[in-house]
């Protein structure tokens, strides 16, 4: 018996009957020889961790564009916070922690530079629209490894695709990530907004802090415990109605005070303009795209506007600014 087979057998001994078992996965699009050490979801996790798209998340906006300070979240730190919360819930409920972690690590791989501002602009410009969850799946199915993709299992891709509020994950592990994503971004965004002096803790409506707590730590503790208690021994993952409504209220408060109208969002118009100019430039000058994307257009695999979106969506904030400046700002000429 290999180490992988031993680990798969152990899952059946210790996990809940509602868990997704590694040896019962629906598999990959391309059949591969099993690893002798790692079950399939561990293998998928490692592929995501070693991908270029994952490394680029450290340079992508979570909420605040180019903040002055080292302690504001990036897309990567948000991803790690989701992963940690989701793993805690999965372990407590005896669900598949490997699958949960893998979905969490991959759920935002397709996010654009400048956060949702970049996503909104590409959604307007691209013929088929642009949604980051669809792009995350596109990253792992196609764009990574020179258009070969990572060949992940269907359960992982389903969880990535359905992590947003409107999604309906087919596994309990995917549902954990879906809820933990919202818990993480609402609470960490409050923390960053307080750090940036956009709001104060006392500004948060009392009807929500009374239920969830008066600090980020208290709120996370309340919500994670509630999710576990409300989902134990059930073939469903959910928050209690009271906690769910309070979390929804916090999210609405953040939209009103931070996500839409705050001073920290004033630069988003410039970011969207920049994304638009990059899009128009590459549509008119596809020869300026990297070779992989030029070849993609030549093969007529996908429409040109989708290819341009693929390239721009993969940029970090810094690379997008640098590329824009290179294309639009004249350099000083000298014979010396």
mmCIF file of C-alpha atoms in Angstrom:
data_model
loop_
_atom_site.group_PDB
_atom_site.id
_atom_site.type_symbol
_atom_site.label_atom_id
_atom_site.label_comp_id
_atom_site.label_asym_id
_atom_site.label_seq_id
_atom_site.Cartn_x
_atom_site.Cartn_y
_atom_site.Cartn_z
ATOM 1 C CA UNK A 1 0.000 0.000 0.000
ATOM 2 C CA UNK A 2 1.365 3.434 -0.958
ATOM 3 C CA UNK A 3 1.389 6.416 1.396
ATOM 4 C CA UNK A 4 -1.372 7.994 -0.710
ATOM 5 C CA UNK A 5 -3.572 4.922 -0.366
ATOM 6 C CA UNK A 6 -2.961 4.889 3.377
ATOM 7 C CA UNK A 7 -4.013 8.544 3.626
ATOM 8 C CA UNK A 8 -7.127 7.867 1.550
ATOM 9 C CA UNK A 9 -8.041 4.965 3.820
ATOM 10 C CA UNK A 10 -7.541 7.169 6.877
ATOM 11 C CA UNK A 11 -10.017 9.703 5.468
ATOM 12 C CA UNK A 12 -12.754 7.045 5.530
ATOM 13 C CA UNK A 13 -11.909 6.279 9.158
ATOM 14 C CA UNK A 14 -11.974 9.831 10.520
ATOM 15 C CA UNK A 15 -14.024 12.091 8.221
ATOM 16 C CA UNK A 16 -17.745 12.725 8.340
ATOM 17 C CA UNK A 17 -19.936 10.713 5.930
ATOM 18 C CA UNK A 18 -20.796 14.101 4.391
ATOM 19 C CA UNK A 19 -17.152 14.782 3.468
ATOM 20 C CA UNK A 20 -15.670 14.671 -0.026
ATOM 21 C CA UNK A 21 -13.303 11.704 -0.034
ATOM 22 C CA UNK A 22 -10.145 11.976 -2.107
ATOM 23 C CA UNK A 23 -10.488 8.501 -3.639
ATOM 24 C CA UNK A 24 -14.043 9.315 -4.751
ATOM 25 C CA UNK A 25 -13.133 12.447 -6.722
ATOM 26 C CA UNK A 26 -14.770 12.869 -10.122
ATOM 27 C CA UNK A 27 -11.257 13.258 -11.469
ATOM 28 C CA UNK A 28 -9.468 15.522 -13.916
ATOM 29 C CA UNK A 29 -10.108 16.432 -17.531
ATOM 30 C CA UNK A 30 -6.816 14.758 -18.475
ATOM 31 C CA UNK A 31 -6.138 11.409 -16.843
ATOM 32 C CA UNK A 32 -2.881 11.232 -14.862
ATOM 33 C CA UNK A 33 -1.014 8.566 -12.978
ATOM 34 C CA UNK A 34 -1.815 8.886 -9.238
ATOM 35 C CA UNK A 35 0.899 10.275 -6.970
ATOM 36 C CA UNK A 36 2.338 7.708 -4.566
ATOM 37 C CA UNK A 37 2.464 10.270 -1.730
ATOM 38 C CA UNK A 38 -0.390 12.742 -2.098
ATOM 39 C CA UNK A 39 -4.148 12.306 -2.507
ATOM 40 C CA UNK A 40 -5.627 14.309 -5.364
ATOM 41 C CA UNK A 41 -6.653 17.408 -3.394
ATOM 42 C CA UNK A 42 -3.214 17.742 -1.782
ATOM 43 C CA UNK A 43 -1.724 17.532 -5.243
ATOM 44 C CA UNK A 44 -4.052 20.267 -6.492
ATOM 45 C CA UNK A 45 -3.145 22.487 -3.540
ATOM 46 C CA UNK A 46 0.549 22.180 -4.376
ATOM 47 C CA UNK A 47 -0.089 23.059 -8.019
ATOM 48 C CA UNK A 48 -1.904 26.238 -7.022
ATOM 49 C CA UNK A 49 0.782 27.227 -4.514
ATOM 50 C CA UNK A 50 3.497 26.846 -7.158
ATOM 51 C CA UNK A 51 1.581 28.714 -9.880
ATOM 52 C CA UNK A 52 2.572 32.133 -11.178
ATOM 53 C CA UNK A 53 -0.965 33.412 -10.715
ATOM 54 C CA UNK A 54 -0.790 32.653 -7.001
ATOM 55 C CA UNK A 55 2.487 34.545 -6.582
ATOM 56 C CA UNK A 56 1.102 37.564 -8.412
ATOM 57 C CA UNK A 57 -1.707 37.973 -5.867
ATOM 58 C CA UNK A 58 0.749 39.579 -3.455
ATOM 59 C CA UNK A 59 0.841 42.573 -5.802
ATOM 60 C CA UNK A 60 -2.901 42.957 -6.339
ATOM 61 C CA UNK A 61 -5.309 45.270 -4.521
ATOM 62 C CA UNK A 62 -7.748 43.801 -2.035
ATOM 63 C CA UNK A 63 -9.787 46.963 -1.346
ATOM 64 C CA UNK A 64 -7.536 50.020 -1.073
ATOM 65 C CA UNK A 65 -5.425 51.070 -4.053
ATOM 66 C CA UNK A 66 -1.721 51.628 -3.329
ATOM 67 C CA UNK A 67 -2.148 52.279 0.410
ATOM 68 C CA UNK A 68 0.709 53.876 2.329
ATOM 69 C CA UNK A 69 1.589 51.250 4.866
ATOM 70 C CA UNK A 70 2.719 47.642 4.993
ATOM 71 C CA UNK A 71 -0.181 46.222 6.996
ATOM 72 C CA UNK A 72 -3.076 46.630 4.569
ATOM 73 C CA UNK A 73 -4.384 43.451 2.989
ATOM 74 C CA UNK A 74 -3.487 42.369 -0.512
ATOM 75 C CA UNK A 75 -5.320 39.778 -2.566
ATOM 76 C CA UNK A 76 -2.867 37.174 -1.282
ATOM 77 C CA UNK A 77 -3.226 37.973 2.421
ATOM 78 C CA UNK A 78 -7.001 37.897 1.989
ATOM 79 C CA UNK A 79 -6.683 34.475 0.356
ATOM 80 C CA UNK A 80 -4.585 33.152 3.235
ATOM 81 C CA UNK A 81 -7.093 34.460 5.793
ATOM 82 C CA UNK A 82 -9.942 32.738 3.960
ATOM 83 C CA UNK A 83 -7.902 29.542 3.839
ATOM 84 C CA UNK A 84 -7.159 29.565 7.552
ATOM 85 C CA UNK A 85 -10.755 30.237 8.588
ATOM 86 C CA UNK A 86 -12.079 27.625 6.180
ATOM 87 C CA UNK A 87 -9.602 24.999 7.385
ATOM 88 C CA UNK A 88 -10.678 25.605 10.980
ATOM 89 C CA UNK A 89 -14.317 24.996 10.079
ATOM 90 C CA UNK A 90 -13.554 21.939 7.923
ATOM 91 C CA UNK A 91 -11.477 20.321 10.638
ATOM 92 C CA UNK A 92 -14.121 20.938 13.302
ATOM 93 C CA UNK A 93 -16.833 19.428 11.080
ATOM 94 C CA UNK A 94 -14.613 16.503 10.031
ATOM 95 C CA UNK A 95 -14.815 17.485 6.372
ATOM 96 C CA UNK A 96 -11.971 17.291 3.849
ATOM 97 C CA UNK A 97 -9.492 19.919 4.975
ATOM 98 C CA UNK A 98 -7.275 19.439 1.903
ATOM 99 C CA UNK A 99 -10.114 20.137 -0.527
ATOM 100 C CA UNK A 100 -11.272 23.116 1.538
ATOM 101 C CA UNK A 101 -7.801 24.646 1.636
ATOM 102 C CA UNK A 102 -7.256 24.097 -2.076
ATOM 103 C CA UNK A 103 -10.500 25.820 -3.078
ATOM 104 C CA UNK A 104 -9.686 28.724 -0.748
ATOM 105 C CA UNK A 105 -6.168 29.173 -2.153
ATOM 106 C CA UNK A 106 -7.460 29.205 -5.728
ATOM 107 C CA UNK A 107 -10.676 31.164 -5.393
ATOM 108 C CA UNK A 108 -9.269 34.594 -6.329
ATOM 109 C CA UNK A 109 -6.555 33.658 -8.852
ATOM 110 C CA UNK A 110 -8.457 35.435 -11.615
ATOM 111 C CA UNK A 111 -8.804 38.791 -9.898
ATOM 112 C CA UNK A 112 -7.657 41.836 -11.842
ATOM 113 C CA UNK A 113 -5.228 44.558 -10.778
ATOM 114 C CA UNK A 114 -6.887 47.296 -8.693
ATOM 115 C CA UNK A 115 -9.490 44.947 -7.228
ATOM 116 C CA UNK A 116 -13.122 45.227 -8.242
ATOM 117 C CA UNK A 117 -12.430 48.519 -10.052
ATOM 118 C CA UNK A 118 -10.366 46.601 -12.601
ATOM 119 C CA UNK A 119 -12.991 43.867 -12.766
ATOM 120 C CA UNK A 120 -15.759 46.377 -13.497
ATOM 121 C CA UNK A 121 -13.779 47.954 -16.329
ATOM 122 C CA UNK A 122 -12.923 44.659 -18.021
ATOM 123 C CA UNK A 123 -16.551 43.567 -17.651
ATOM 124 C CA UNK A 124 -17.568 46.628 -19.668
ATOM 125 C CA UNK A 125 -14.900 46.160 -22.324
ATOM 126 C CA UNK A 126 -14.842 42.423 -22.947
ATOM 127 C CA UNK A 127 -17.496 41.115 -25.328
ATOM 128 C CA UNK A 128 -18.429 38.176 -23.150
ATOM 129 C CA UNK A 129 -18.187 40.148 -19.914
ATOM 130 C CA UNK A 130 -15.706 39.524 -17.131
ATOM 131 C CA UNK A 131 -16.271 37.933 -13.719
ATOM 132 C CA UNK A 132 -13.336 37.101 -11.519
ATOM 133 C CA UNK A 133 -14.656 33.692 -10.481
ATOM 134 C CA UNK A 134 -14.921 32.610 -14.124
ATOM 135 C CA UNK A 135 -11.452 34.010 -14.744
ATOM 136 C CA UNK A 136 -10.086 32.062 -11.775
ATOM 137 C CA UNK A 137 -11.329 28.856 -13.385
ATOM 138 C CA UNK A 138 -9.883 29.975 -16.720
ATOM 139 C CA UNK A 139 -6.514 30.494 -15.042
ATOM 140 C CA UNK A 140 -6.352 26.952 -13.681
ATOM 141 C CA UNK A 141 -7.928 25.269 -16.706
ATOM 142 C CA UNK A 142 -6.078 27.098 -19.455
ATOM 143 C CA UNK A 143 -3.804 30.054 -18.786
ATOM 144 C CA UNK A 144 -1.273 28.544 -16.380
ATOM 145 C CA UNK A 145 1.703 26.586 -17.700
ATOM 146 C CA UNK A 146 1.609 28.106 -21.169
ATOM 147 C CA UNK A 147 -2.091 27.389 -21.862
ATOM 148 C CA UNK A 148 -1.836 23.806 -20.586
ATOM 149 C CA UNK A 149 -3.543 24.656 -17.301
ATOM 150 C CA UNK A 150 -3.095 22.910 -13.973
ATOM 151 C CA UNK A 151 -5.500 20.034 -14.714
ATOM 152 C CA UNK A 152 -7.178 20.268 -11.309
ATOM 153 C CA UNK A 153 -9.941 17.998 -10.070
ATOM 154 C CA UNK A 154 -13.537 18.855 -10.832
ATOM 155 C CA UNK A 155 -14.381 19.401 -7.137
ATOM 156 C CA UNK A 156 -11.703 22.083 -6.792
ATOM 157 C CA UNK A 157 -12.783 23.883 -9.951
ATOM 158 C CA UNK A 158 -16.431 23.718 -8.871
ATOM 159 C CA UNK A 159 -15.562 25.335 -5.532
ATOM 160 C CA UNK A 160 -13.560 28.091 -7.224
ATOM 161 C CA UNK A 161 -16.331 28.788 -9.734
ATOM 162 C CA UNK A 162 -19.076 28.944 -7.108
ATOM 163 C CA UNK A 163 -17.355 30.813 -4.271
ATOM 164 C CA UNK A 164 -19.266 34.068 -4.805
ATOM 165 C CA UNK A 165 -22.581 34.771 -3.092
ATOM 166 C CA UNK A 166 -24.679 33.717 -6.089
ATOM 167 C CA UNK A 167 -22.815 30.423 -6.482
ATOM 168 C CA UNK A 168 -23.988 26.976 -5.420
ATOM 169 C CA UNK A 169 -20.984 24.759 -4.630
ATOM 170 C CA UNK A 170 -21.556 21.030 -5.071
ATOM 171 C CA UNK A 171 -19.472 20.077 -2.007
ATOM 172 C CA UNK A 172 -19.709 21.094 1.637
ATOM 173 C CA UNK A 173 -16.049 22.070 1.461
ATOM 174 C CA UNK A 174 -16.879 24.550 -1.306
ATOM 175 C CA UNK A 175 -19.737 25.949 0.781
ATOM 176 C CA UNK A 176 -17.364 26.510 3.690
ATOM 177 C CA UNK A 177 -15.086 28.593 1.462
ATOM 178 C CA UNK A 178 -18.058 30.537 0.091
ATOM 179 C CA UNK A 179 -19.119 31.685 3.571
ATOM 180 C CA UNK A 180 -15.583 32.119 4.929
ATOM 181 C CA UNK A 181 -14.714 34.373 1.987
ATOM 182 C CA UNK A 182 -17.478 36.782 2.982
ATOM 183 C CA UNK A 183 -16.596 36.556 6.682
ATOM 184 C CA UNK A 184 -12.941 37.292 5.895
ATOM 185 C CA UNK A 185 -13.360 40.227 3.539
ATOM 186 C CA UNK A 186 -16.048 42.032 5.538
ATOM 187 C CA UNK A 187 -14.064 41.859 8.771
ATOM 188 C CA UNK A 188 -10.609 42.493 7.338
ATOM 189 C CA UNK A 189 -11.939 45.382 5.251
ATOM 190 C CA UNK A 190 -13.368 46.921 8.432
ATOM 191 C CA UNK A 191 -9.953 46.480 10.053
ATOM 192 C CA UNK A 192 -8.180 48.142 7.104
ATOM 193 C CA UNK A 193 -10.756 50.933 6.964
ATOM 194 C CA UNK A 194 -10.202 51.669 10.664
ATOM 195 C CA UNK A 195 -6.438 51.582 10.133
ATOM 196 C CA UNK A 196 -6.875 54.067 7.274
ATOM 197 C CA UNK A 197 -9.071 56.323 9.447
ATOM 198 C CA UNK A 198 -11.984 56.027 7.067
ATOM 199 C CA UNK A 199 -14.252 54.743 9.805
ATOM 200 C CA UNK A 200 -13.975 54.164 13.549
ATOM 201 C CA UNK A 201 -15.056 51.114 15.481
ATOM 202 C CA UNK A 202 -17.772 53.192 17.155
ATOM 203 C CA UNK A 203 -19.198 54.076 13.712
ATOM 204 C CA UNK A 204 -20.278 50.469 13.130
ATOM 205 C CA UNK A 205 -24.025 50.177 13.821
ATOM 206 C CA UNK A 206 -24.711 48.878 17.310
ATOM 207 C CA UNK A 207 -27.309 46.370 16.159
ATOM 208 C CA UNK A 208 -24.512 44.415 14.453
ATOM 209 C CA UNK A 209 -21.744 44.770 17.024
ATOM 210 C CA UNK A 210 -24.163 43.706 19.753
ATOM 211 C CA UNK A 211 -24.631 40.388 17.954
ATOM 212 C CA UNK A 212 -21.172 39.803 16.475
ATOM 213 C CA UNK A 213 -18.750 41.651 18.745
ATOM 214 C CA UNK A 214 -16.870 44.915 19.090
ATOM 215 C CA UNK A 215 -13.497 43.916 17.600
ATOM 216 C CA UNK A 216 -12.369 41.994 14.548
ATOM 217 C CA UNK A 217 -11.245 39.134 16.786
ATOM 218 C CA UNK A 218 -14.609 38.927 18.534
ATOM 219 C CA UNK A 219 -16.544 39.019 15.264
ATOM 220 C CA UNK A 220 -14.447 36.310 13.629
ATOM 221 C CA UNK A 221 -14.721 34.146 16.730
ATOM 222 C CA UNK A 222 -18.501 34.583 16.852
ATOM 223 C CA UNK A 223 -19.057 33.823 13.163
ATOM 224 C CA UNK A 224 -16.725 30.806 12.951
ATOM 225 C CA UNK A 225 -18.214 29.239 16.091
ATOM 226 C CA UNK A 226 -21.729 29.909 14.809
ATOM 227 C CA UNK A 227 -21.024 28.284 11.444
ATOM 228 C CA UNK A 228 -19.623 25.175 13.104
ATOM 229 C CA UNK A 229 -22.456 24.903 15.641
ATOM 230 C CA UNK A 230 -25.107 25.490 12.987
ATOM 231 C CA UNK A 231 -23.629 22.897 10.577
ATOM 232 C CA UNK A 232 -22.637 20.015 12.867
ATOM 233 C CA UNK A 233 -23.875 16.606 11.699
ATOM 234 C CA UNK A 234 -25.717 18.149 8.767
ATOM 235 C CA UNK A 235 -25.352 17.819 5.031
ATOM 236 C CA UNK A 236 -25.368 21.613 4.806
ATOM 237 C CA UNK A 237 -23.149 24.560 5.763
ATOM 238 C CA UNK A 238 -24.767 27.725 7.050
ATOM 239 C CA UNK A 239 -24.779 30.478 9.626
ATOM 240 C CA UNK A 240 -27.708 30.929 11.974
ATOM 241 C CA UNK A 241 -30.286 33.390 10.695
ATOM 242 C CA UNK A 242 -29.371 35.982 13.342
ATOM 243 C CA UNK A 243 -25.628 35.896 12.570
ATOM 244 C CA UNK A 244 -26.195 35.752 8.827
ATOM 245 C CA UNK A 245 -28.390 38.848 8.902
ATOM 246 C CA UNK A 246 -25.863 40.701 11.071
ATOM 247 C CA UNK A 247 -23.054 39.838 8.639
ATOM 248 C CA UNK A 248 -25.210 41.011 5.742
ATOM 249 C CA UNK A 249 -25.843 44.249 7.624
ATOM 250 C CA UNK A 250 -22.112 44.772 8.152
ATOM 251 C CA UNK A 251 -21.518 44.213 4.439
ATOM 252 C CA UNK A 252 -24.177 46.783 3.536
ATOM 253 C CA UNK A 253 -22.612 49.235 5.997
ATOM 254 C CA UNK A 254 -19.238 48.759 4.289
ATOM 255 C CA UNK A 255 -20.758 49.426 0.874
ATOM 256 C CA UNK A 256 -22.263 52.663 2.122
ATOM 257 C CA UNK A 257 -19.242 53.950 4.041
ATOM 258 C CA UNK A 258 -16.191 52.380 2.407
ATOM 259 C CA UNK A 259 -16.632 50.446 -0.833
ATOM 260 C CA UNK A 260 -18.433 53.176 -2.755
ATOM 261 C CA UNK A 261 -18.208 56.640 -1.245
ATOM 262 C CA UNK A 262 -15.040 56.799 0.835
ATOM 263 C CA UNK A 263 -12.001 58.970 0.167
ATOM 264 C CA UNK A 264 -9.936 55.807 -0.256
ATOM 265 C CA UNK A 265 -11.903 54.975 -3.409
ATOM 266 C CA UNK A 266 -11.303 58.303 -5.159
ATOM 267 C CA UNK A 267 -8.409 56.932 -7.204
ATOM 268 C CA UNK A 268 -10.470 54.085 -8.653
ATOM 269 C CA UNK A 269 -11.614 56.199 -11.604
ATOM 270 C CA UNK A 270 -7.987 56.660 -12.617
ATOM 271 C CA UNK A 271 -7.354 52.941 -12.262
ATOM 272 C CA UNK A 272 -10.333 52.095 -14.442
ATOM 273 C CA UNK A 273 -9.223 54.640 -17.042
ATOM 274 C CA UNK A 274 -5.764 53.072 -17.078
ATOM 275 C CA UNK A 275 -7.192 49.574 -17.541
ATOM 276 C CA UNK A 276 -9.323 50.876 -20.395
ATOM 277 C CA UNK A 277 -6.370 52.489 -22.140
ATOM 278 C CA UNK A 278 -4.322 49.303 -21.826
ATOM 279 C CA UNK A 279 -7.209 47.333 -23.318
ATOM 280 C CA UNK A 280 -7.569 49.651 -26.326
ATOM 281 C CA UNK A 281 -3.828 49.695 -26.915
ATOM 282 C CA UNK A 282 -3.486 45.913 -27.063
ATOM 283 C CA UNK A 283 -6.602 45.534 -29.177
ATOM 284 C CA UNK A 284 -5.060 47.939 -31.708
ATOM 285 C CA UNK A 285 -1.499 46.623 -31.292
ATOM 286 C CA UNK A 286 -1.644 42.887 -30.548
ATOM 287 C CA UNK A 287 1.989 42.667 -31.627
ATOM 288 C CA UNK A 288 2.877 44.276 -28.271
ATOM 289 C CA UNK A 289 1.441 41.346 -26.328
ATOM 290 C CA UNK A 290 3.777 38.667 -24.933
ATOM 291 C CA UNK A 291 4.384 35.760 -27.301
ATOM 292 C CA UNK A 292 2.024 33.314 -25.551
ATOM 293 C CA UNK A 293 -0.895 35.706 -26.013
ATOM 294 C CA UNK A 294 0.079 36.593 -29.592
ATOM 295 C CA UNK A 295 0.069 32.903 -30.450
ATOM 296 C CA UNK A 296 -3.307 32.516 -28.777
ATOM 297 C CA UNK A 297 -4.751 35.164 -31.112
ATOM 298 C CA UNK A 298 -3.097 33.619 -34.177
ATOM 299 C CA UNK A 299 -4.582 30.206 -33.382
ATOM 300 C CA UNK A 300 -8.038 31.801 -33.091
ATOM 301 C CA UNK A 301 -8.563 29.831 -29.863
ATOM 302 C CA UNK A 302 -10.596 32.649 -28.364
ATOM 303 C CA UNK A 303 -11.661 36.150 -29.448
ATOM 304 C CA UNK A 304 -8.944 38.800 -29.370
ATOM 305 C CA UNK A 305 -10.700 40.827 -26.676
ATOM 306 C CA UNK A 306 -10.728 37.798 -24.361
ATOM 307 C CA UNK A 307 -7.012 37.292 -24.919
ATOM 308 C CA UNK A 308 -6.314 40.945 -24.114
ATOM 309 C CA UNK A 309 -8.423 40.605 -20.944
ATOM 310 C CA UNK A 310 -6.458 37.484 -20.000
ATOM 311 C CA UNK A 311 -3.221 39.447 -20.184
ATOM 312 C CA UNK A 312 -4.466 42.527 -18.339
ATOM 313 C CA UNK A 313 -6.259 40.527 -15.635
ATOM 314 C CA UNK A 314 -3.010 38.747 -14.823
ATOM 315 C CA UNK A 315 -1.127 41.989 -14.170
ATOM 316 C CA UNK A 316 -0.211 43.164 -10.698
ATOM 317 C CA UNK A 317 -1.035 46.769 -9.787
ATOM 318 C CA UNK A 318 2.607 47.763 -10.134
ATOM 319 C CA UNK A 319 3.063 46.076 -13.500
ATOM 320 C CA UNK A 320 -0.120 47.683 -14.866
ATOM 321 C CA UNK A 321 1.094 51.165 -13.867
ATOM 322 C CA UNK A 322 4.576 50.503 -15.239
ATOM 323 C CA UNK A 323 3.172 49.210 -18.540
ATOM 324 C CA UNK A 324 0.807 52.150 -18.884
ATOM 325 C CA UNK A 325 3.630 54.614 -18.280
ATOM 326 C CA UNK A 326 5.840 52.812 -20.781
ATOM 327 C CA UNK A 327 3.137 53.029 -23.438
ATOM 328 C CA UNK A 328 1.992 56.612 -22.815
ATOM 329 C CA UNK A 329 4.748 58.675 -21.172
ATOM 330 C CA UNK A 330 7.492 59.886 -23.553
ATOM 331 C CA UNK A 331 11.078 59.231 -22.564
ATOM 332 C CA UNK A 332 13.749 61.893 -22.655
ATOM 333 C CA UNK A 333 15.875 61.530 -25.776
ATOM 334 C CA UNK A 334 19.604 62.058 -25.751
ATOM 335 C CA UNK A 335 22.529 61.255 -28.074
ATOM 336 C CA UNK A 336 24.759 60.563 -25.067
#
